[in-house]
């Protein structure tokens, strides 16, 4: 039992996210992963085939439901908090079926979506000056959430909307929850940045983007504690063991996802940061293409280990040496083509020839 393994006394804190086996909206397989955040280990993965749920768009919800049922019913765990992306179907299901569970959203997913809208707006006529403020606006979004207690969602909204005044050089706000900016007198680069013009076309469009009902609702539900960044790292690992440009069978996906990748991640999830001989922690700076001249800083961790490989080899040899009859066999969903009736060769050839008959 997972409850005995981790010694849970209160409810667990989970991060969940889905991943399709191929880009686009016609994926065949969907995998949903549950990460236990305090321990930073994957505690469940569910593989769903699209014809099990009537289409690729329903796989993430089905994987989530299966995972919740497994953890609560079979493992006897009480879920306290779940952090996910902005998936509409999940939000509705959690609200209706898990009323006692606190459902929070990941900040990165919201910031990523809003950044795309800002970039698109900055390319419009008379809106090019917005480009220099995009990073600052996104940083302010993170700060609005992380600096506020989760019990004060209205304060998050007040802090967030204050950015519309700040970027036009107004630092007092008509809001008693957040009456003025908390920064000190601006100096250097921050003071030299070009302020935007109040009431301009660009500001009207920006205010409309920043105060939509959906965005404000999501901001109030964002997590100011744990995030799903470890799951994003796990998905990067998935791309190594199960690349999206290759097609695998159901059993192939299952073996890669649940047996190999899960074991590798859990074995190496607690790696510590490397240090120099003098004792200084090591960091690496990279210039990714998507940053367009910007840089990212990451911690240099210890080299990963692969002790789980020996366990797999030992298990295989044991099964070959001492065959067992009580082996669990998973039910494999029928192939997608099973939904259609395959014509005989004669019928197909006849229909092919009929296309070229003169009428």
Tab-separated table of C-alpha atoms in Angstrom:
chain	number	residue	atom	x	y	z
A	1	UNK	CA	0.000	0.000	0.000
A	2	UNK	CA	1.253	3.454	-0.879
A	3	UNK	CA	-0.116	4.750	2.421
A	4	UNK	CA	2.237	2.430	4.310
A	5	UNK	CA	5.140	3.190	1.977
A	6	UNK	CA	5.057	6.965	2.396
A	7	UNK	CA	3.512	7.090	5.863
A	8	UNK	CA	0.686	9.474	4.951
A	9	UNK	CA	-1.351	10.662	7.888
A	10	UNK	CA	-3.084	13.587	6.248
A	11	UNK	CA	-4.198	13.857	2.634
A	12	UNK	CA	-1.625	13.723	-0.130
A	13	UNK	CA	-0.667	16.590	-2.442
A	14	UNK	CA	-0.655	15.584	-6.098
A	15	UNK	CA	0.292	17.137	-9.411
A	16	UNK	CA	-1.329	15.650	-12.494
A	17	UNK	CA	-0.786	16.119	-16.199
A	18	UNK	CA	-1.536	14.287	-19.417
A	19	UNK	CA	0.584	13.563	-22.464
A	20	UNK	CA	-0.385	12.322	-25.919
A	21	UNK	CA	1.760	9.962	-27.952
A	22	UNK	CA	1.742	12.245	-30.996
A	23	UNK	CA	1.228	15.956	-31.751
A	24	UNK	CA	-2.146	17.347	-32.759
A	25	UNK	CA	-5.675	16.234	-31.898
A	26	UNK	CA	-5.609	12.755	-33.448
A	27	UNK	CA	-3.392	10.933	-30.958
A	28	UNK	CA	-3.917	7.212	-30.439
A	29	UNK	CA	-2.643	6.974	-26.862
A	30	UNK	CA	-2.886	9.271	-23.886
A	31	UNK	CA	-0.951	8.854	-20.652
A	32	UNK	CA	-1.892	10.535	-17.379
A	33	UNK	CA	0.675	10.850	-14.602
A	34	UNK	CA	0.226	11.556	-10.905
A	35	UNK	CA	3.223	12.987	-9.041
A	36	UNK	CA	3.333	13.068	-5.234
A	37	UNK	CA	4.842	16.497	-4.727
A	38	UNK	CA	6.485	16.407	-1.262
A	39	UNK	CA	8.312	13.168	-2.121
A	40	UNK	CA	8.707	14.112	-5.824
A	41	UNK	CA	7.909	10.592	-7.033
A	42	UNK	CA	5.459	9.251	-9.601
A	43	UNK	CA	2.854	7.171	-7.771
A	44	UNK	CA	0.553	6.302	-10.677
A	45	UNK	CA	0.395	6.320	-14.473
A	46	UNK	CA	-2.602	5.441	-16.617
A	47	UNK	CA	-2.523	4.606	-20.333
A	48	UNK	CA	-5.682	5.238	-22.368
A	49	UNK	CA	-6.362	4.381	-26.007
A	50	UNK	CA	-8.548	6.822	-27.919
A	51	UNK	CA	-11.220	4.301	-28.964
A	52	UNK	CA	-11.828	3.474	-25.291
A	53	UNK	CA	-13.296	6.924	-24.692
A	54	UNK	CA	-14.675	7.999	-28.052
A	55	UNK	CA	-11.834	10.248	-29.184
A	56	UNK	CA	-8.446	11.701	-28.363
A	57	UNK	CA	-9.898	14.787	-26.666
A	58	UNK	CA	-11.371	12.655	-23.857
A	59	UNK	CA	-8.247	10.644	-23.007
A	60	UNK	CA	-6.823	13.060	-20.438
A	61	UNK	CA	-10.034	13.161	-18.431
A	62	UNK	CA	-10.383	9.371	-18.493
A	63	UNK	CA	-6.770	8.883	-17.427
A	64	UNK	CA	-7.291	11.290	-14.537
A	65	UNK	CA	-10.460	9.518	-13.379
A	66	UNK	CA	-8.770	6.115	-13.506
A	67	UNK	CA	-5.821	7.416	-11.526
A	68	UNK	CA	-8.012	8.973	-8.826
A	69	UNK	CA	-10.043	5.767	-8.516
A	70	UNK	CA	-6.858	3.705	-8.240
A	71	UNK	CA	-5.333	5.895	-5.533
A	72	UNK	CA	-8.489	6.309	-3.462
A	73	UNK	CA	-10.206	2.945	-3.915
A	74	UNK	CA	-7.375	0.452	-4.376
A	75	UNK	CA	-4.629	2.200	-2.397
A	76	UNK	CA	-6.806	3.797	0.282
A	77	UNK	CA	-5.248	7.256	0.008
A	78	UNK	CA	-6.981	10.524	0.886
A	79	UNK	CA	-6.298	13.297	-1.609
A	80	UNK	CA	-5.994	16.753	-0.078
A	81	UNK	CA	-4.740	18.900	-2.982
A	82	UNK	CA	-4.541	18.333	-6.732
A	83	UNK	CA	-2.615	20.692	-9.016
A	84	UNK	CA	-3.321	20.445	-12.743
A	85	UNK	CA	-3.352	22.551	-15.887
A	86	UNK	CA	-6.437	24.496	-17.032
A	87	UNK	CA	-8.201	21.476	-18.565
A	88	UNK	CA	-11.899	22.384	-18.626
A	89	UNK	CA	-13.216	18.813	-18.426
A	90	UNK	CA	-11.047	18.038	-15.398
A	91	UNK	CA	-12.131	21.170	-13.560
A	92	UNK	CA	-15.788	20.291	-13.968
A	93	UNK	CA	-15.295	16.661	-12.928
A	94	UNK	CA	-13.262	17.565	-9.842
A	95	UNK	CA	-15.800	20.191	-8.817
A	96	UNK	CA	-18.672	17.699	-9.062
A	97	UNK	CA	-16.999	14.513	-7.807
A	98	UNK	CA	-14.261	15.662	-5.402
A	99	UNK	CA	-15.881	18.502	-3.429
A	100	UNK	CA	-13.533	18.046	-0.453
A	101	UNK	CA	-10.355	18.203	-2.565
A	102	UNK	CA	-8.664	21.553	-3.113
A	103	UNK	CA	-8.069	21.944	-6.844
A	104	UNK	CA	-5.330	24.390	-7.809
A	105	UNK	CA	-3.872	25.367	-11.178
A	106	UNK	CA	-0.237	25.469	-12.211
A	107	UNK	CA	1.145	28.993	-12.710
A	108	UNK	CA	3.411	28.046	-15.618
A	109	UNK	CA	0.552	26.878	-17.844
A	110	UNK	CA	-1.417	30.084	-17.271
A	111	UNK	CA	1.649	32.297	-17.793
A	112	UNK	CA	2.572	30.422	-20.966
A	113	UNK	CA	-0.876	30.940	-22.478
A	114	UNK	CA	-0.993	34.615	-21.532
A	115	UNK	CA	2.511	35.217	-22.929
A	116	UNK	CA	1.365	33.933	-26.323
A	117	UNK	CA	-1.461	36.472	-26.307
A	118	UNK	CA	0.921	39.291	-25.372
A	119	UNK	CA	3.329	38.334	-28.160
A	120	UNK	CA	0.464	38.292	-30.668
A	121	UNK	CA	-0.726	41.709	-29.463
A	122	UNK	CA	2.784	43.186	-29.687
A	123	UNK	CA	2.834	42.362	-33.403
A	124	UNK	CA	-0.259	44.443	-34.139
A	125	UNK	CA	-0.120	47.962	-35.485
A	126	UNK	CA	0.576	50.638	-32.823
A	127	UNK	CA	1.333	47.917	-30.241
A	128	UNK	CA	5.032	47.242	-30.846
A	129	UNK	CA	6.083	49.119	-27.680
A	130	UNK	CA	4.474	46.344	-25.648
A	131	UNK	CA	7.269	43.933	-26.620
A	132	UNK	CA	9.751	45.351	-24.101
A	133	UNK	CA	7.226	44.864	-21.275
A	134	UNK	CA	6.211	41.249	-21.933
A	135	UNK	CA	8.792	39.672	-19.612
A	136	UNK	CA	7.997	42.172	-16.856
A	137	UNK	CA	4.265	41.498	-17.126
A	138	UNK	CA	4.783	37.736	-16.918
A	139	UNK	CA	7.120	38.171	-13.933
A	140	UNK	CA	4.440	40.281	-12.273
A	141	UNK	CA	1.910	37.492	-12.821
A	142	UNK	CA	4.183	35.034	-11.003
A	143	UNK	CA	4.824	37.550	-8.207
A	144	UNK	CA	1.114	38.305	-7.749
A	145	UNK	CA	0.460	34.641	-7.026
A	146	UNK	CA	3.602	33.627	-5.137
A	147	UNK	CA	3.579	36.626	-2.779
A	148	UNK	CA	-0.035	36.130	-1.698
A	149	UNK	CA	-1.648	33.665	0.672
A	150	UNK	CA	-3.964	31.211	-1.066
A	151	UNK	CA	-6.771	32.316	1.260
A	152	UNK	CA	-6.753	35.816	-0.296
A	153	UNK	CA	-7.749	35.382	-3.958
A	154	UNK	CA	-9.060	38.948	-4.187
A	155	UNK	CA	-5.631	40.278	-3.222
A	156	UNK	CA	-4.122	38.261	-6.078
A	157	UNK	CA	-6.508	40.000	-8.464
A	158	UNK	CA	-5.684	43.427	-6.992
A	159	UNK	CA	-1.942	42.867	-7.350
A	160	UNK	CA	-2.319	41.564	-10.880
A	161	UNK	CA	-4.435	44.423	-12.212
A	162	UNK	CA	-2.009	46.951	-10.696
A	163	UNK	CA	0.386	46.154	-13.540
A	164	UNK	CA	-1.877	48.127	-15.878
A	165	UNK	CA	-1.050	51.249	-13.854
A	166	UNK	CA	2.603	50.429	-13.323
A	167	UNK	CA	3.498	50.188	-17.010
A	168	UNK	CA	2.088	53.691	-17.614
A	169	UNK	CA	4.149	55.082	-14.702
A	170	UNK	CA	1.277	55.219	-12.200
A	171	UNK	CA	2.201	53.546	-8.933
A	172	UNK	CA	-0.822	54.262	-6.751
A	173	UNK	CA	-4.006	52.306	-7.305
A	174	UNK	CA	-7.669	52.770	-6.604
A	175	UNK	CA	-7.896	49.535	-4.646
A	176	UNK	CA	-7.815	49.326	-0.861
A	177	UNK	CA	-6.400	45.786	-0.962
A	178	UNK	CA	-3.314	46.953	-2.864
A	179	UNK	CA	-3.185	50.776	-2.794
A	180	UNK	CA	0.350	51.234	-4.174
A	181	UNK	CA	3.258	49.372	-5.746
A	182	UNK	CA	5.666	47.727	-3.315
A	183	UNK	CA	8.841	48.392	-5.292
A	184	UNK	CA	11.311	51.059	-4.223
A	185	UNK	CA	12.314	54.008	-6.360
A	186	UNK	CA	13.214	52.690	-9.789
A	187	UNK	CA	16.826	53.028	-10.821
A	188	UNK	CA	19.072	52.029	-13.689
A	189	UNK	CA	17.582	49.837	-16.388
A	190	UNK	CA	14.114	49.745	-14.808
A	191	UNK	CA	13.935	53.543	-14.739
A	192	UNK	CA	15.094	53.873	-18.357
A	193	UNK	CA	12.458	51.556	-19.774
A	194	UNK	CA	9.975	53.428	-21.968
A	195	UNK	CA	6.626	53.897	-20.243
A	196	UNK	CA	3.494	53.147	-22.223
A	197	UNK	CA	0.881	55.800	-22.974
A	198	UNK	CA	-2.314	55.758	-20.892
A	199	UNK	CA	-5.603	55.337	-22.785
A	200	UNK	CA	-3.772	54.426	-25.998
A	201	UNK	CA	-5.154	51.790	-28.352
A	202	UNK	CA	-2.519	49.386	-27.111
A	203	UNK	CA	-3.443	49.909	-23.453
A	204	UNK	CA	-7.136	49.421	-24.190
A	205	UNK	CA	-6.388	46.099	-25.866
A	206	UNK	CA	-3.981	45.062	-23.108
A	207	UNK	CA	-6.490	45.857	-20.373
A	208	UNK	CA	-9.079	43.772	-22.192
A	209	UNK	CA	-6.668	40.824	-22.286
A	210	UNK	CA	-5.532	41.172	-18.675
A	211	UNK	CA	-8.993	41.464	-17.132
A	212	UNK	CA	-10.976	38.774	-18.930
A	213	UNK	CA	-13.343	36.805	-16.729
A	214	UNK	CA	-11.550	33.540	-17.469
A	215	UNK	CA	-8.074	34.856	-16.662
A	216	UNK	CA	-9.161	36.463	-13.382
A	217	UNK	CA	-10.955	33.260	-12.395
A	218	UNK	CA	-7.833	31.224	-13.128
A	219	UNK	CA	-5.551	33.631	-11.251
A	220	UNK	CA	-7.590	33.143	-8.092
A	221	UNK	CA	-7.146	29.373	-8.397
A	222	UNK	CA	-3.384	29.314	-9.022
A	223	UNK	CA	-1.108	27.456	-6.637
A	224	UNK	CA	1.321	29.629	-4.685
A	225	UNK	CA	3.188	26.577	-3.381
A	226	UNK	CA	3.941	23.436	-5.366
A	227	UNK	CA	3.932	23.479	-9.163
A	228	UNK	CA	3.978	20.854	-11.918
A	229	UNK	CA	7.511	21.651	-13.114
A	230	UNK	CA	8.713	18.168	-12.130
A	231	UNK	CA	6.040	16.682	-14.367
A	232	UNK	CA	7.256	18.804	-17.276
A	233	UNK	CA	10.742	17.418	-16.653
A	234	UNK	CA	9.231	13.948	-16.618
A	235	UNK	CA	7.601	14.591	-19.996
A	236	UNK	CA	10.985	15.593	-21.395
A	237	UNK	CA	12.265	12.235	-20.204
A	238	UNK	CA	9.327	10.565	-21.941
A	239	UNK	CA	10.431	12.064	-25.244
A	240	UNK	CA	13.724	10.196	-24.861
A	241	UNK	CA	12.250	6.756	-24.183
A	242	UNK	CA	9.045	7.098	-26.233
A	243	UNK	CA	9.559	9.730	-28.993
A	244	UNK	CA	6.400	11.101	-30.544
A	245	UNK	CA	7.686	10.522	-34.085
A	246	UNK	CA	7.580	6.732	-33.621
A	247	UNK	CA	4.517	4.512	-33.305
A	248	UNK	CA	4.420	1.812	-30.637
A	249	UNK	CA	1.942	-0.902	-29.800
A	250	UNK	CA	-0.193	-0.696	-26.667
A	251	UNK	CA	2.161	-3.089	-24.883
A	252	UNK	CA	5.145	-1.114	-26.152
A	253	UNK	CA	3.762	2.139	-24.772
A	254	UNK	CA	2.917	0.430	-21.488
A	255	UNK	CA	6.396	-1.017	-21.031
A	256	UNK	CA	8.128	2.260	-21.843
A	257	UNK	CA	5.827	4.421	-19.744
A	258	UNK	CA	5.140	2.425	-16.648
A	259	UNK	CA	8.113	0.110	-16.331
A	260	UNK	CA	11.148	1.915	-17.702
A	261	UNK	CA	10.487	5.656	-17.521
A	262	UNK	CA	8.740	5.541	-14.156
A	263	UNK	CA	11.558	3.530	-12.599
A	264	UNK	CA	14.216	5.820	-14.059
A	265	UNK	CA	12.478	8.984	-12.864
A	266	UNK	CA	11.746	7.760	-9.351
A	267	UNK	CA	15.291	6.475	-8.901
A	268	UNK	CA	16.779	9.831	-9.900
A	269	UNK	CA	14.160	12.321	-8.677
A	270	UNK	CA	16.154	13.137	-5.547
A	271	UNK	CA	19.481	13.979	-7.184
A	272	UNK	CA	21.401	16.729	-5.427
A	273	UNK	CA	23.136	19.701	-7.008
A	274	UNK	CA	26.797	19.306	-7.864
A	275	UNK	CA	29.390	21.588	-6.328
A	276	UNK	CA	32.909	22.651	-7.228
A	277	UNK	CA	36.019	21.638	-5.296
A	278	UNK	CA	35.743	24.883	-3.362
A	279	UNK	CA	32.204	23.997	-2.302
A	280	UNK	CA	30.281	26.400	-4.587
A	281	UNK	CA	27.089	25.077	-6.133
A	282	UNK	CA	27.249	24.608	-9.904
A	283	UNK	CA	24.904	26.222	-12.416
A	284	UNK	CA	24.696	26.095	-16.207
A	285	UNK	CA	23.624	28.945	-18.491
A	286	UNK	CA	22.078	28.179	-21.881
A	287	UNK	CA	20.667	30.249	-24.741
A	288	UNK	CA	17.618	28.341	-26.029
A	289	UNK	CA	16.163	29.298	-29.392
A	290	UNK	CA	12.709	29.987	-27.983
A	291	UNK	CA	14.163	32.662	-25.686
A	292	UNK	CA	15.185	34.707	-28.760
A	293	UNK	CA	18.402	36.024	-27.283
A	294	UNK	CA	17.484	35.455	-23.651
A	295	UNK	CA	19.075	32.904	-21.379
A	296	UNK	CA	18.071	30.311	-18.837
A	297	UNK	CA	19.880	29.159	-15.710
A	298	UNK	CA	19.591	25.632	-14.362
A	299	UNK	CA	21.188	23.687	-11.555
A	300	UNK	CA	23.823	21.106	-12.486
A	301	UNK	CA	22.693	17.891	-10.823
A	302	UNK	CA	24.558	14.702	-10.085
A	303	UNK	CA	24.779	12.140	-12.884
A	304	UNK	CA	21.754	9.821	-13.060
A	305	UNK	CA	22.006	6.213	-11.932
A	306	UNK	CA	20.580	3.133	-13.640
A	307	UNK	CA	20.345	0.595	-10.839
A	308	UNK	CA	16.804	-0.254	-11.924
A	309	UNK	CA	18.229	-1.949	-15.042
A	310	UNK	CA	19.766	-4.668	-12.879
A	311	UNK	CA	16.408	-5.162	-11.189
A	312	UNK	CA	14.690	-5.590	-14.560
A	313	UNK	CA	17.305	-8.095	-15.738
A	314	UNK	CA	17.024	-10.052	-12.491
A	315	UNK	CA	13.236	-10.118	-12.737
A	316	UNK	CA	13.353	-11.362	-16.337
A	317	UNK	CA	15.811	-14.125	-15.457
A	318	UNK	CA	13.713	-15.161	-12.452
A	319	UNK	CA	10.594	-15.420	-14.598
A	320	UNK	CA	12.433	-17.524	-17.168
A	321	UNK	CA	13.934	-19.782	-14.515
A	322	UNK	CA	10.856	-20.067	-12.320
A	323	UNK	CA	7.761	-19.637	-14.529
A	324	UNK	CA	4.614	-18.562	-12.719
A	325	UNK	CA	1.028	-19.204	-13.673
A	326	UNK	CA	-0.446	-16.341	-11.657
A	327	UNK	CA	0.870	-13.609	-13.947
A	328	UNK	CA	-1.382	-10.583	-14.294
A	329	UNK	CA	-2.406	-10.105	-17.915
A	330	UNK	CA	-3.711	-6.694	-18.918
A	331	UNK	CA	-6.674	-6.352	-21.224
A	332	UNK	CA	-5.445	-4.771	-24.440
A	333	UNK	CA	-7.977	-2.475	-26.152
A	334	UNK	CA	-8.933	-3.494	-29.703
A	335	UNK	CA	-7.100	-1.668	-32.512
A	336	UNK	CA	-8.678	1.464	-33.954
A	337	UNK	CA	-9.371	-0.342	-37.240
A	338	UNK	CA	-11.656	-2.820	-35.459
A	339	UNK	CA	-14.446	-0.246	-35.552
A	340	UNK	CA	-14.656	-0.539	-39.327
A	341	UNK	CA	-15.579	-3.458	-41.568
A	342	UNK	CA	-12.809	-4.339	-43.984
A	343	UNK	CA	-14.080	-5.078	-47.525
A	344	UNK	CA	-12.930	-8.079	-49.494
A	345	UNK	CA	-10.238	-7.555	-52.097
A	346	UNK	CA	-12.712	-8.182	-54.931
A	347	UNK	CA	-15.119	-5.543	-53.591
A	348	UNK	CA	-12.367	-2.964	-53.114
A	349	UNK	CA	-10.984	-3.544	-56.632
A	350	UNK	CA	-14.460	-3.351	-58.132
A	351	UNK	CA	-15.153	-0.008	-56.418
A	352	UNK	CA	-11.759	1.277	-57.526
A	353	UNK	CA	-12.435	0.404	-61.176
A	354	UNK	CA	-15.935	1.897	-61.079
A	355	UNK	CA	-14.466	5.343	-60.421
A	356	UNK	CA	-13.063	5.427	-63.939
A	357	UNK	CA	-16.108	4.190	-65.822
A	358	UNK	CA	-17.618	6.777	-68.142
A	359	UNK	CA	-21.117	7.886	-67.258
